[in-house]
Coordinates of N, CA and C in Angstrom, one line a residue:
M590 N -6.1 20.3 -4.8 CA -5.2 19.2 -5.1 C -5.9 18.1 -5.9
S591 N -5.3 17.7 -7.0 CA -5.9 16.6 -7.7 C -5.6 15.3 -6.9
Q592 N -6.6 14.4 -6.9 CA -6.4 13.2 -6.1 C -5.4 12.3 -6.7
Q593 N -4.5 11.8 -5.9 CA -3.5 10.9 -6.4 C -4.0 9.5 -6.0
H594 N -3.7 8.6 -6.9 CA -4.0 7.2 -6.7 C -2.8 6.4 -6.1
V595 N -3.1 5.8 -4.9 CA -2.0 5.0 -4.2 C -2.5 3.6 -4.1
L596 N -1.5 2.7 -4.3 CA -1.7 1.3 -4.1 C -1.0 0.8 -2.8
V597 N -1.7 0.2 -1.9 CA -1.1 -0.4 -0.7 C -1.3 -1.9 -0.8
I598 N -0.2 -2.6 -0.9 CA -0.1 -4.0 -1.0 C 0.1 -4.6 0.5
G599 N -0.9 -5.3 0.9 CA -0.9 -5.8 2.3 C -1.5 -4.7 3.2
G600 N -2.4 -3.9 2.7 CA -2.9 -2.8 3.4 C -4.1 -3.0 4.3
T601 N -4.4 -4.3 4.7 CA -5.4 -4.5 5.7 C -4.9 -5.1 7.0
G602 N -3.6 -5.4 7.0 CA -3.0 -6.0 8.2 C -2.1 -4.9 8.9
M603 N -0.9 -5.2 8.9 CA 0.1 -4.3 9.5 C 0.1 -2.9 8.9
L604 N -0.2 -2.8 7.7 CA -0.3 -1.5 7.0 C -1.7 -0.8 6.9
A605 N -2.6 -1.4 7.7 CA -4.0 -0.8 7.6 C -4.0 0.6 8.1
G606 N -3.2 1.0 9.0 CA -3.1 2.4 9.5 C -2.6 3.3 8.4
V607 N -1.7 2.8 7.5 CA -1.2 3.6 6.3 C -2.4 3.8 5.4
S608 N -3.2 2.8 5.1 CA -4.3 2.9 4.2 C -5.3 3.9 4.8
R609 N -5.6 3.8 6.1 CA -6.5 4.8 6.7 C -6.0 6.2 6.6
Y610 N -4.7 6.4 6.9 CA -4.1 7.7 6.8 C -4.2 8.3 5.4
L611 N -3.9 7.5 4.4 CA -4.0 8.0 3.1 C -5.4 8.4 2.7
A612 N -6.3 7.6 3.1 CA -7.7 7.9 2.8 C -8.2 9.2 3.4
K613 N -7.8 9.4 4.7 CA -8.2 10.6 5.4 C -7.5 11.8 4.9
E614 N -6.3 11.6 4.2 CA -5.6 12.8 3.6 C -6.1 13.1 2.2
G615 N -7.1 12.3 1.7 CA -7.7 12.7 0.4 C -7.2 11.9 -0.8
Y616 N -6.4 10.9 -0.5 CA -5.9 10.1 -1.6 C -7.0 9.1 -2.1
I617 N -6.9 8.6 -3.3 CA -7.7 7.5 -3.7 C -6.8 6.3 -3.4
V618 N -7.3 5.3 -2.6 CA -6.4 4.3 -2.1 C -7.0 2.9 -2.6
S619 N -6.2 2.2 -3.5 CA -6.5 0.9 -3.8 C -5.7 0.0 -2.8
V620 N -6.4 -1.0 -2.2 CA -5.8 -1.8 -1.2 C -5.9 -3.3 -1.6
I621 N -4.7 -3.9 -1.6 CA -4.7 -5.3 -1.9 C -4.7 -6.1 -0.5
G622 N -5.7 -7.0 -0.4 CA -5.8 -7.8 0.8 C -6.4 -9.1 0.5
R623 N -6.1 -10.1 1.3 CA -6.7 -11.4 1.0 C -8.0 -11.6 1.6
T624 N -8.3 -10.9 2.7 CA -9.5 -11.2 3.5 C -10.6 -10.2 3.3
I625 N -11.7 -10.6 2.8 CA -12.8 -9.6 2.5 C -13.3 -8.9 3.7
C626 N -13.4 -9.6 4.9 CA -13.9 -8.9 6.1 C -12.9 -7.8 6.5
K627 N -11.6 -8.0 6.4 CA -10.7 -6.9 6.7 C -10.8 -5.8 5.7
L628 N -11.0 -6.1 4.4 CA -11.2 -5.0 3.5 C -12.5 -4.2 3.8
D629 N -13.5 -5.0 4.1 CA -14.8 -4.3 4.4 C -14.7 -3.4 5.7
Q630 N -13.9 -3.9 6.7 CA -13.7 -3.1 7.9 C -12.9 -1.8 7.5
L631 N -11.9 -1.9 6.7 CA -11.1 -0.8 6.3 C -12.0 0.3 5.6
I632 N -12.9 -0.2 4.7 CA -13.8 0.7 4.0 C -14.7 1.4 5.0
E633 N -15.2 0.7 6.0 CA -16.1 1.3 7.0 C -15.4 2.3 7.8
D634 N -14.0 2.2 8.0 CA -13.3 3.1 8.9 C -12.9 4.4 8.2
C635 N -13.1 4.4 6.8 CA -12.5 5.5 6.0 C -13.6 6.4 5.4
P636 N -13.2 7.6 4.9 CA -14.2 8.4 4.2 C -14.8 7.7 3.0
P637 N -16.1 8.0 2.7 CA -16.7 7.3 1.5 C -15.9 7.5 0.3
H638 N -15.8 6.5 -0.6 CA -15.2 6.5 -1.9 C -13.7 6.9 -1.8
S639 N -13.0 6.4 -0.8 CA -11.6 6.6 -0.7 C -10.8 5.3 -0.7
I640 N -11.4 4.2 -0.3 CA -10.8 2.9 -0.3 C -11.4 2.1 -1.4
Y641 N -10.6 1.5 -2.2 CA -11.1 0.6 -3.3 C -10.4 -0.8 -3.1
P642 N -11.2 -1.7 -2.6 CA -10.6 -3.0 -2.3 C -10.2 -3.9 -3.5
I643 N -9.1 -4.5 -3.4 CA -8.7 -5.5 -4.3 C -8.4 -6.8 -3.6
Q644 N -9.5 -7.7 -3.6 CA -9.3 -8.9 -2.8 C -8.5 -9.9 -3.7
A645 N -7.3 -10.2 -3.3 CA -6.5 -11.1 -4.0 C -5.3 -11.5 -3.2
D646 N -4.7 -12.6 -3.6 CA -3.4 -13.0 -3.0 C -2.4 -12.6 -4.0
Y647 N -1.4 -11.9 -3.5 CA -0.3 -11.4 -4.4 C 0.6 -12.6 -4.9
N648 N 0.3 -13.8 -4.5 CA 1.1 -14.9 -5.0 C 0.3 -15.6 -6.1
T649 N -0.8 -15.1 -6.6 CA -1.5 -15.6 -7.7 C -1.6 -14.6 -8.9
D650 N -1.8 -15.2 -10.1 CA -1.9 -14.3 -11.3 C -3.1 -13.4 -11.3
T651 N -4.1 -13.8 -10.5 CA -5.4 -13.0 -10.5 C -5.1 -11.5 -10.1
I652 N -4.1 -11.3 -9.3 CA -3.7 -10.0 -8.8 C -3.5 -9.0 -10.0
F653 N -2.9 -9.5 -11.0 CA -2.5 -8.6 -12.1 C -3.7 -8.1 -12.9
T654 N -4.7 -8.9 -13.1 CA -5.9 -8.5 -13.8 C -6.6 -7.4 -12.9
K655 N -6.6 -7.7 -11.6 CA -7.3 -6.7 -10.7 C -6.5 -5.4 -10.6
V656 N -5.2 -5.4 -10.7 CA -4.4 -4.2 -10.7 C -4.6 -3.4 -12.0
I657 N -4.7 -4.1 -13.1 CA -5.0 -3.5 -14.4 C -6.3 -2.8 -14.3
D658 N -7.3 -3.4 -13.7 CA -8.7 -2.8 -13.6 C -8.6 -1.6 -12.7
A659 N -7.9 -1.6 -11.6 CA -7.7 -0.5 -10.8 C -7.1 0.7 -11.5
I660 N -6.1 0.4 -12.3 CA -5.4 1.5 -13.1 C -6.4 2.1 -14.1
K661 N -7.1 1.2 -14.8 CA -8.1 1.7 -15.8 C -9.2 2.5 -15.2
N662 N -9.6 2.1 -14.0 CA -10.7 2.8 -13.4 C -10.4 4.1 -12.6
R663 N -9.1 4.1 -12.1 CA -8.8 5.3 -11.2 C -7.4 5.9 -11.6
G664 N -6.8 5.4 -12.6 CA -5.6 6.0 -13.1 C -4.4 5.3 -12.5
P665 N -3.2 5.7 -13.1 CA -2.0 5.0 -12.6 C -1.7 5.4 -11.1
F666 N -0.9 4.6 -10.5 CA -0.5 4.9 -9.1 C 0.6 5.9 -9.0
S667 N 0.5 6.9 -8.2 CA 1.6 7.8 -8.0 C 2.5 7.3 -6.9
V668 N 2.0 6.4 -6.0 CA 2.8 5.8 -5.0 C 2.3 4.3 -4.9
I669 N 3.2 3.4 -4.7 CA 2.9 2.0 -4.3 C 3.6 1.8 -3.0
V670 N 2.9 1.4 -2.0 CA 3.4 1.0 -0.7 C 3.3 -0.5 -0.6
S671 N 4.3 -1.2 -0.4 CA 4.3 -2.7 -0.5 C 4.9 -3.4 0.7
W672 N 4.1 -4.3 1.3 CA 4.7 -5.2 2.2 C 4.4 -6.6 1.6
T673 N 5.3 -7.0 0.8 CA 5.3 -8.4 0.2 C 6.7 -8.9 0.0
P674 N 6.9 -10.2 0.3 CA 8.2 -10.8 0.0 C 8.2 -11.3 -1.4
N675 N 7.1 -11.2 -2.2 CA 7.1 -11.7 -3.5 C 7.6 -10.6 -4.5
Y676 N 8.9 -10.6 -4.7 CA 9.5 -9.5 -5.5 C 9.0 -9.6 -7.0
Q677 N 8.8 -10.8 -7.5 CA 8.4 -11.0 -8.9 C 7.0 -10.4 -9.1
A678 N 6.1 -10.6 -8.2 CA 4.8 -10.0 -8.3 C 4.9 -8.4 -8.2
L679 N 5.7 -7.9 -7.3 CA 5.9 -6.5 -7.1 C 6.5 -5.9 -8.4
E680 N 7.5 -6.6 -9.0 CA 8.0 -6.1 -10.3 C 7.0 -6.0 -11.3
R681 N 6.1 -7.0 -11.4 CA 5.1 -7.0 -12.5 C 4.1 -5.9 -12.2
I682 N 3.7 -5.7 -11.0 CA 2.8 -4.6 -10.7 C 3.4 -3.3 -11.1
C683 N 4.6 -3.0 -10.8 CA 5.3 -1.8 -11.2 C 5.3 -1.7 -12.7
E684 N 5.5 -2.8 -13.4 CA 5.5 -2.7 -14.9 C 4.1 -2.4 -15.4
L685 N 3.1 -2.9 -14.8 CA 1.7 -2.6 -15.2 C 1.3 -1.1 -15.0
N686 N 2.1 -0.4 -14.1 CA 1.8 0.9 -13.7 C 2.4 1.9 -14.7
E687 N 2.2 1.6 -16.0 CA 2.8 2.4 -17.1 C 2.3 3.9 -17.0
Q688 N 3.3 4.8 -17.1 CA 2.9 6.2 -17.1 C 4.2 7.0 -17.4
E689 N 3.9 8.3 -17.9 CA 5.1 9.1 -18.2 C 5.7 9.7 -16.9
D690 N 4.8 10.0 -15.9 CA 5.3 10.6 -14.7 C 6.1 9.6 -13.8
T691 N 6.9 10.2 -13.0 CA 7.7 9.3 -12.0 C 6.7 8.9 -10.9
F692 N 6.8 7.7 -10.5 CA 6.1 7.3 -9.3 C 7.0 6.7 -8.3
R693 N 6.5 6.6 -7.0 CA 7.3 6.1 -5.9 C 6.9 4.7 -5.6
L694 N 7.9 3.9 -5.2 CA 7.7 2.5 -4.6 C 8.3 2.6 -3.3
I695 N 7.5 2.5 -2.2 CA 7.9 2.4 -0.9 C 7.8 0.9 -0.5
H696 N 9.0 0.3 -0.4 CA 9.0 -1.2 -0.2 C 9.4 -1.4 1.3
V697 N 8.4 -1.9 2.0 CA 8.5 -2.2 3.4 C 9.1 -3.6 3.6
K698 N 10.2 -3.7 4.3 CA 10.9 -5.0 4.4 C 11.3 -5.3 5.9
G699 N 11.4 -6.6 6.1 CA 11.8 -7.1 7.5 C 13.3 -6.8 7.6
S700 N 13.8 -7.0 8.9 CA 15.2 -6.6 9.2 C 16.2 -7.5 8.5
R701 N 15.9 -8.8 8.2 CA 16.8 -9.7 7.6 C 17.2 -9.1 6.2
R702 N 16.2 -8.5 5.5 CA 16.4 -8.0 4.2 C 17.5 -6.9 4.1
Y703 N 17.7 -6.2 5.3 CA 18.7 -5.2 5.3 C 20.1 -5.8 5.1
F704 N 20.3 -7.0 5.6 CA 21.6 -7.6 5.6 C 21.8 -8.6 4.4
D705 N 20.7 -9.2 3.9 CA 20.7 -10.2 2.9 C 19.4 -10.1 2.1
D706 N 19.5 -9.4 0.9 CA 18.4 -9.1 0.1 C 18.6 -9.5 -1.3
E707 N 17.6 -9.7 -2.0 CA 17.7 -10.0 -3.5 C 17.4 -8.7 -4.3
E708 N 17.8 -8.7 -5.5 CA 17.6 -7.6 -6.3 C 16.2 -7.5 -6.8
I709 N 15.7 -6.3 -7.0 CA 14.4 -6.1 -7.6 C 14.6 -5.2 -8.8
R710 N 13.9 -5.5 -9.9 CA 13.9 -4.7 -11.1 C 12.7 -3.7 -11.1
I711 N 13.0 -2.5 -11.3 CA 12.0 -1.5 -11.3 C 12.1 -0.6 -12.5
P712 N 11.0 0.0 -13.0 CA 11.0 0.8 -14.1 C 11.9 2.1 -13.9
L713 N 12.4 2.6 -15.0 CA 13.2 3.8 -14.9 C 12.5 5.0 -14.3
N714 N 11.2 5.1 -14.4 CA 10.5 6.2 -13.9 C 10.0 6.0 -12.5
C715 N 10.6 5.1 -11.7 CA 10.2 4.7 -10.4 C 11.3 5.1 -9.4
N716 N 10.9 5.9 -8.4 CA 11.8 6.2 -7.3 C 11.6 5.1 -6.2
Y717 N 12.7 4.3 -6.0 CA 12.6 3.1 -5.2 C 13.1 3.5 -3.8
E718 N 12.2 3.4 -2.8 CA 12.6 3.7 -1.4 C 12.3 2.5 -0.5
K719 N 13.2 2.2 0.4 CA 13.0 1.1 1.3 C 12.8 1.5 2.8
V720 N 11.9 0.8 3.4 CA 11.7 1.0 4.8 C 11.9 -0.3 5.5
F721 N 13.0 -0.4 6.3 CA 13.4 -1.6 7.0 C 12.8 -1.6 8.4
L722 N 12.2 -2.7 8.8 CA 11.6 -2.8 10.1 C 12.5 -3.6 11.0
G723 N 12.9 -2.9 12.0 CA 13.8 -3.4 13.0 C 13.1 -3.9 14.3
F724 N 13.7 -3.6 15.4 CA 13.2 -3.9 16.7 C 13.5 -2.8 17.7
V725 N 13.0 -2.9 18.9 CA 13.2 -1.9 19.9 C 13.8 -2.6 21.1
M726 N 14.8 -1.9 21.7 CA 15.4 -2.4 22.9 C 14.8 -1.6 24.1
E727 N 14.3 -2.3 25.1 CA 13.7 -1.7 26.3 C 14.2 -2.4 27.5
T728 N 14.8 -1.7 28.4 CA 15.3 -2.2 29.6 C 16.0 -3.6 29.5
G729 N 16.9 -3.6 28.5 CA 17.7 -4.8 28.3 C 17.1 -5.9 27.5
N730 N 15.8 -5.8 27.2 CA 15.1 -6.8 26.4 C 14.7 -6.2 25.0
S731 N 14.5 -7.0 24.0 CA 14.1 -6.5 22.7 C 12.7 -7.0 22.4
R732 N 12.0 -6.2 21.6 CA 10.7 -6.5 21.1 C 10.6 -6.1 19.7
W733 N 9.6 -6.7 19.0 CA 9.4 -6.3 17.6 C 8.6 -5.0 17.6
L734 N 8.6 -4.3 16.6 CA 7.8 -3.0 16.4 C 6.3 -3.3 16.5
T735 N 5.6 -2.4 17.1 CA 4.1 -2.4 17.0 C 3.6 -2.0 15.7
H736 N 2.4 -2.3 15.3 CA 1.8 -1.8 14.1 C 1.8 -0.3 14.0
E737 N 1.6 0.3 15.1 CA 1.6 1.8 15.2 C 3.0 2.4 14.8
E738 N 4.0 1.8 15.4 CA 5.4 2.2 15.1 C 5.7 2.0 13.6
I739 N 5.3 0.9 13.1 CA 5.5 0.6 11.7 C 4.8 1.6 10.8
V740 N 3.5 1.9 11.1 CA 2.7 2.9 10.3 C 3.4 4.2 10.4
D741 N 3.8 4.6 11.6 CA 4.4 6.0 11.8 C 5.7 6.0 10.9
G742 N 6.5 5.0 10.8 CA 7.7 4.9 10.0 C 7.4 5.1 8.5
V743 N 6.3 4.4 8.1 CA 6.0 4.4 6.7 C 5.4 5.8 6.3
I744 N 4.6 6.4 7.2 CA 4.1 7.8 7.0 C 5.3 8.8 7.0
Q745 N 6.2 8.6 7.9 CA 7.4 9.5 7.8 C 8.1 9.4 6.5
Q746 N 8.2 8.2 5.9 CA 8.8 8.0 4.6 C 8.1 8.7 3.5
M747 N 6.7 8.6 3.6 CA 5.9 9.3 2.6 C 6.1 10.8 2.7
L748 N 6.2 11.4 3.9 CA 6.3 12.8 4.0 C 7.8 13.3 3.8
A749 N 8.8 12.5 4.2 CA 10.2 13.0 4.1 C 11.0 11.8 3.5
P750 N 10.9 11.6 2.2 CA 11.6 10.4 1.6 C 13.1 10.4 1.8
I751 N 13.6 9.2 2.1 CA 15.0 9.0 2.1 C 15.2 7.6 1.4
E752 N 16.3 7.3 0.9 CA 16.5 6.0 0.2 C 16.3 4.8 1.1
D753 N 16.9 4.8 2.3 CA 16.8 3.6 3.2 C 16.4 4.2 4.6
R754 N 15.1 3.9 5.0 CA 14.7 4.3 6.3 C 14.7 3.1 7.2
I755 N 15.2 3.3 8.4 CA 15.1 2.2 9.4 C 14.2 2.6 10.5
V756 N 13.2 1.8 10.7 CA 12.2 2.0 11.8 C 12.7 1.1 13.0
G757 N 12.9 1.7 14.1 CA 13.5 0.9 15.2 C 15.0 0.8 15.0
Q758 N 15.6 -0.3 15.4 CA 17.0 -0.5 15.2 C 17.3 -1.8 14.6
L759 N 18.4 -1.9 14.0 CA 18.9 -3.2 13.4 C 20.1 -3.8 14.0
H760 N 20.8 -3.0 14.8 CA 22.0 -3.4 15.5 C 21.8 -3.3 17.0
P761 N 22.4 -4.1 17.8 CA 23.1 -5.3 17.3 C 22.0 -6.4 16.9
Y762 N 22.2 -6.9 15.7 CA 21.3 -7.9 15.1 C 21.1 -9.1 16.0
S763 N 22.1 -9.5 16.7 CA 22.0 -10.7 17.6 C 21.0 -10.4 18.7
Q764 N 20.7 -9.2 19.0 CA 19.8 -8.8 20.1 C 18.3 -8.8 19.7
R765 N 18.0 -9.0 18.4 CA 16.6 -9.0 17.9 C 15.8 -10.1 18.6
P766 N 14.5 -9.9 18.8 CA 13.7 -10.9 19.4 C 13.7 -12.2 18.7
S767 N 13.5 -13.3 19.4 CA 13.4 -14.6 18.7 C 12.0 -15.0 18.4

């Protein structure tokens, strides 16, 4: 298998398990995170030369220079997994990922985005997939998803893509945790 280059935006927090999974499966994983100690811990947890940290805030223009460097050094991304509410930054990152091949954007979103979302512009050669994070009902009470449940849902999406995946439940929306 030729190694595929994957970008995980927000890959040191809730999506750290996705970053670790991809690294252990043999992908080249560029990970955007704000905190150097979390990026260092992720590198330590994974096989050598599998995690490439991009320390940046996706709300600043610095991110784009660092993404361009990652593409130059390791090739275009075959998959982008994103947990960011900054759609403009995500659109720009997708534009920077110029290539002839089709690539996937797995956009992880909170439950509110299922009901009220803004449009996102993506390149024609991008398969846009959404993973909506809901909640879990247990014995009459609701709780938010655990990081493990979220990671499992994103990995399921990677392995068996569908247009809109819901992890947990979204209905009844009035029952979600406060």
